[in-house]
């Protein structure tokens, strides 16, 4: 049996410690969602699904989950369309200030969330988009669009522009050439961007605190409010459901990578 070098063993041990550090909070929260007790304590007094039942029958948690899914799907759809168009435009043409335009598109990735939230509140307020689903969807689309631009730009970097010229020579217009030639080849990048945009919307809480009303309360905002009002183990069930959704998104992303 071949023995691993000491340096590789140290590297594996360090990687394992980093994984435990990152996954530690999840490993602590998930078991608590199955606790038969009423407090955040270990060891568990017993196992129960009471907190999941409370989540599924609650007039607060289920509407919040539904709002998160509706807003996330709407935001990811808009972000995918706009991000794909922006990435294709930046890839297809060269113009002065292109780097500046790309930097502006990437701003939501580097700007602190509180600044983005205040800016959206000031911009959406006069337009009547605060306390509305339209405002939440547009805000989350703006946060997710940079991920779509990034993934689609990466996919376009591997696309041969000669194919577009060949399509044009065969009589295909720009729209038809994009749909029939470009889009099928960059589809994994587009889908990956859509997943990232959806995940960003699903996890976002700061913007929701600023521009959403009671009717648009999302699951992260409801969890935040639950921590402030009264700590219930129902919040651990909500957190576990969020973890499960994140794992599903990771599996979907892995499937897309294998399909490329």
Coordinates of C-alpha atoms in Angstrom, one line a residue:
X1 CA 0.0 0.0 0.0
X2 CA 1.5 3.4 -1.0
X3 CA 1.8 5.9 1.8
X4 CA 1.0 9.5 1.2
X5 CA 3.9 12.1 1.7
X6 CA 3.8 14.0 4.9
X7 CA 3.2 17.3 3.1
X8 CA 0.1 15.9 1.4
X9 CA -1.2 14.5 4.7
X10 CA -0.8 18.0 6.3
X11 CA -2.7 19.5 3.3
X12 CA -5.5 17.0 3.7
X13 CA -5.7 17.6 7.4
X14 CA -5.8 21.4 6.9
X15 CA -8.5 21.0 4.2
X16 CA -10.6 18.8 6.6
X17 CA -10.3 21.4 9.4
X18 CA -11.4 24.2 7.0
X19 CA -14.4 22.1 6.0
X20 CA -15.3 21.4 9.6
X21 CA -15.0 25.1 10.4
X22 CA -17.3 26.0 7.5
X23 CA -19.8 23.2 8.1
X24 CA -19.8 23.4 11.9
X25 CA -22.8 25.8 12.2
X26 CA -24.8 23.6 9.9
X27 CA -23.9 20.5 11.8
X28 CA -25.1 22.2 15.0
X29 CA -28.4 23.6 13.6
X30 CA -29.7 20.7 11.6
X31 CA -30.0 18.3 14.5
X32 CA -31.8 20.9 16.6
X33 CA -34.6 21.0 14.1
X34 CA -35.5 17.5 15.1
X35 CA -35.4 18.2 18.9
X36 CA -38.3 17.2 21.0
X37 CA -37.4 20.0 23.4
X38 CA -38.2 23.7 23.3
X39 CA -34.7 25.2 23.8
X40 CA -31.5 25.4 21.8
X41 CA -29.7 22.9 24.0
X42 CA -27.5 19.8 23.6
X43 CA -27.9 16.9 24.2
X44 CA -31.2 16.6 22.6
X45 CA -34.0 15.5 24.9
X46 CA -35.5 13.4 22.1
X47 CA -36.4 13.4 18.5
X48 CA -39.5 14.9 17.0
X49 CA -40.9 16.5 13.8
X50 CA -43.0 19.0 15.7
X51 CA -41.0 22.0 14.5
X52 CA -41.4 21.0 10.9
X53 CA -45.2 20.5 11.5
X54 CA -45.2 24.0 13.1
X55 CA -43.4 25.4 10.0
X56 CA -45.8 23.7 7.5
X57 CA -48.9 24.9 9.3
X58 CA -47.8 28.4 10.3
X59 CA -49.5 31.5 8.9
X60 CA -46.1 33.2 9.0
X61 CA -43.5 30.7 7.8
X62 CA -45.3 29.2 4.8
X63 CA -46.3 32.6 3.2
X64 CA -42.7 33.7 3.7
X65 CA -41.4 30.6 1.9
X66 CA -43.8 31.1 -0.9
X67 CA -42.8 34.7 -1.2
X68 CA -39.1 33.7 -1.3
X69 CA -39.8 31.2 -4.1
X70 CA -42.0 33.6 -6.2
X71 CA -39.5 36.5 -5.8
X72 CA -36.5 34.2 -6.4
X73 CA -38.0 32.8 -9.6
X74 CA -39.0 36.1 -10.9
X75 CA -35.7 37.8 -10.1
X76 CA -33.7 35.0 -11.6
X77 CA -35.7 35.1 -14.8
X78 CA -35.2 38.8 -15.2
X79 CA -31.5 38.6 -14.2
X80 CA -30.9 35.8 -16.7
X81 CA -32.4 37.7 -19.6
X82 CA -30.6 41.0 -18.8
X83 CA -27.4 39.4 -17.7
X84 CA -27.2 37.2 -20.8
X85 CA -27.9 40.2 -23.1
X86 CA -25.3 42.3 -21.3
X87 CA -22.6 39.6 -21.5
X88 CA -23.3 38.9 -25.2
X89 CA -23.2 42.6 -26.0
X90 CA -19.9 43.1 -24.2
X91 CA -18.5 40.0 -25.9
X92 CA -19.7 40.9 -29.4
X93 CA -18.7 44.6 -29.5
X94 CA -15.7 46.7 -28.5
X95 CA -16.2 50.3 -27.5
X96 CA -14.5 53.0 -25.3
X97 CA -15.4 52.6 -21.7
X98 CA -16.2 48.9 -21.9
X99 CA -14.3 48.1 -18.8
X100 CA -16.2 50.9 -17.0
X101 CA -19.5 49.4 -18.1
X102 CA -18.5 46.0 -16.9
X103 CA -17.4 47.4 -13.6
X104 CA -20.8 49.1 -13.1
X105 CA -22.5 45.7 -13.9
X106 CA -20.4 44.0 -11.2
X107 CA -21.0 46.7 -8.6
X108 CA -23.6 44.7 -6.6
X109 CA -21.0 42.0 -6.0
X110 CA -18.5 44.3 -4.3
X111 CA -20.8 47.0 -2.8
X112 CA -21.8 46.4 0.9
X113 CA -25.4 45.2 1.1
X114 CA -26.5 48.1 3.4
X115 CA -25.4 50.6 0.8
X116 CA -27.2 48.8 -2.0
X117 CA -30.3 48.6 0.2
X118 CA -30.3 52.3 1.0
X119 CA -29.7 53.2 -2.7
X120 CA -32.6 51.0 -3.8
X121 CA -34.9 52.5 -1.1
X122 CA -34.1 56.0 -2.3
X123 CA -34.6 55.0 -6.0
X124 CA -37.7 52.9 -5.6
X125 CA -39.5 55.1 -3.1
X126 CA -40.5 57.9 -5.5
X127 CA -41.6 55.2 -8.1
X128 CA -43.9 53.4 -5.7
X129 CA -41.9 50.2 -5.8
X130 CA -41.3 49.8 -2.1
X131 CA -43.6 47.4 -0.3
X132 CA -44.4 45.6 -3.5
X133 CA -43.5 42.3 -5.2
X134 CA -42.4 44.2 -8.3
X135 CA -39.8 46.2 -6.3
X136 CA -38.5 43.1 -4.6
X137 CA -38.2 41.2 -7.8
X138 CA -36.4 44.0 -9.6
X139 CA -34.1 44.6 -6.6
X140 CA -33.1 40.9 -6.4
X141 CA -32.7 40.8 -10.2
X142 CA -30.2 43.6 -9.9
X143 CA -28.3 41.6 -7.2
X144 CA -28.3 38.4 -9.3
X145 CA -27.5 39.8 -12.7
X146 CA -23.7 40.1 -12.1
X147 CA -23.6 36.3 -11.5
X148 CA -25.3 35.7 -14.9
X149 CA -22.9 38.1 -16.6
X150 CA -19.9 36.3 -15.1
X151 CA -21.0 32.7 -16.0
X152 CA -22.3 33.7 -19.5
X153 CA -19.1 35.6 -20.2
X154 CA -17.1 32.5 -19.3
X155 CA -19.2 30.4 -21.6
X156 CA -18.8 32.9 -24.5
X157 CA -15.0 32.9 -24.0
X158 CA -15.1 29.3 -25.3
X159 CA -17.5 30.1 -28.2
X160 CA -16.0 30.4 -31.7
X161 CA -17.3 33.7 -33.4
X162 CA -16.7 32.1 -36.8
X163 CA -20.0 30.2 -36.2
X164 CA -21.9 33.4 -36.2
X165 CA -20.4 34.5 -39.5
X166 CA -21.3 31.1 -40.9
X167 CA -24.8 31.5 -39.8
X168 CA -25.0 35.0 -41.3
X169 CA -23.6 33.7 -44.6
X170 CA -26.5 31.1 -44.6
X171 CA -29.0 33.9 -44.3
X172 CA -29.8 33.8 -40.6
X173 CA -30.5 37.2 -39.0
X174 CA -28.9 38.2 -35.6
X175 CA -31.8 37.1 -33.6
X176 CA -32.1 33.7 -35.3
X177 CA -28.3 33.2 -35.2
X178 CA -28.3 33.8 -31.4
X179 CA -31.2 31.5 -30.7
X180 CA -30.0 28.7 -33.0
X181 CA -26.2 28.9 -32.8
X182 CA -25.1 30.8 -29.7
X183 CA -27.7 30.0 -27.1
X184 CA -27.5 26.2 -27.3
X185 CA -23.7 26.3 -26.8
X186 CA -23.8 28.7 -23.9
X187 CA -26.9 27.2 -22.3
X188 CA -24.9 25.6 -19.3
X189 CA -23.5 29.0 -18.5
X190 CA -26.9 30.7 -18.7
X191 CA -28.5 28.0 -16.5
X192 CA -25.6 28.3 -14.0
X193 CA -26.1 32.0 -13.8
X194 CA -29.8 31.6 -13.3
X195 CA -29.2 29.2 -10.4
X196 CA -26.7 31.6 -8.8
X197 CA -29.2 34.5 -9.2
X198 CA -32.0 32.4 -7.6
X199 CA -29.7 31.4 -4.7
X200 CA -28.7 35.1 -4.2
X201 CA -32.4 36.0 -4.0
X202 CA -33.2 33.1 -1.7
X203 CA -30.5 34.1 0.8
X204 CA -30.9 37.9 0.7
X205 CA -32.2 39.7 3.8
X206 CA -30.7 43.2 4.0
X207 CA -32.5 44.6 0.9
X208 CA -35.7 42.8 2.0
X209 CA -35.6 44.6 5.4
X210 CA -35.5 48.0 3.6
X211 CA -37.9 47.8 0.7
X212 CA -40.3 44.9 1.5
X213 CA -43.6 45.2 3.4
X214 CA -45.5 42.7 5.5
X215 CA -47.0 41.1 2.4
X216 CA -43.6 40.6 0.8
X217 CA -41.9 39.1 3.9
X218 CA -39.3 36.5 2.7
X219 CA -38.1 33.5 4.5
X220 CA -34.7 35.1 5.5
X221 CA -36.5 38.2 6.7
X222 CA -38.9 36.1 8.7
X223 CA -36.0 34.2 10.3
X224 CA -34.4 37.5 11.2
X225 CA -37.6 38.8 12.8
X226 CA -38.0 35.5 14.6
X227 CA -34.6 35.9 16.2
X228 CA -35.5 39.4 17.4
X229 CA -39.0 38.6 18.6
X230 CA -39.0 35.1 20.2
X231 CA -36.5 32.3 19.6
X232 CA -38.4 29.2 18.6
X233 CA -37.0 25.9 17.3
X234 CA -39.2 26.4 14.3
X235 CA -36.4 28.7 13.0
X236 CA -34.1 25.7 13.0
X237 CA -36.6 23.9 10.8
X238 CA -36.6 26.9 8.5
X239 CA -32.8 27.0 8.4
X240 CA -32.7 23.2 7.6
X241 CA -35.1 23.8 4.7
X242 CA -32.9 26.6 3.4
X243 CA -29.9 24.2 3.6
X244 CA -31.8 21.6 1.7
X245 CA -32.7 24.1 -1.0
X246 CA -29.0 25.2 -1.2
X247 CA -27.9 21.5 -1.6
X248 CA -30.5 21.0 -4.4
X249 CA -29.0 24.1 -6.2
X250 CA -25.5 22.7 -5.8
X251 CA -26.5 19.3 -7.2
X252 CA -28.2 21.1 -10.1
X253 CA -25.0 23.1 -10.7
X254 CA -22.9 20.0 -10.5
X255 CA -25.2 18.3 -13.1
X256 CA -24.8 21.3 -15.4
X257 CA -21.0 21.1 -15.1
X258 CA -21.0 17.4 -16.0
X259 CA -23.3 18.1 -19.0
X260 CA -20.9 20.7 -20.5

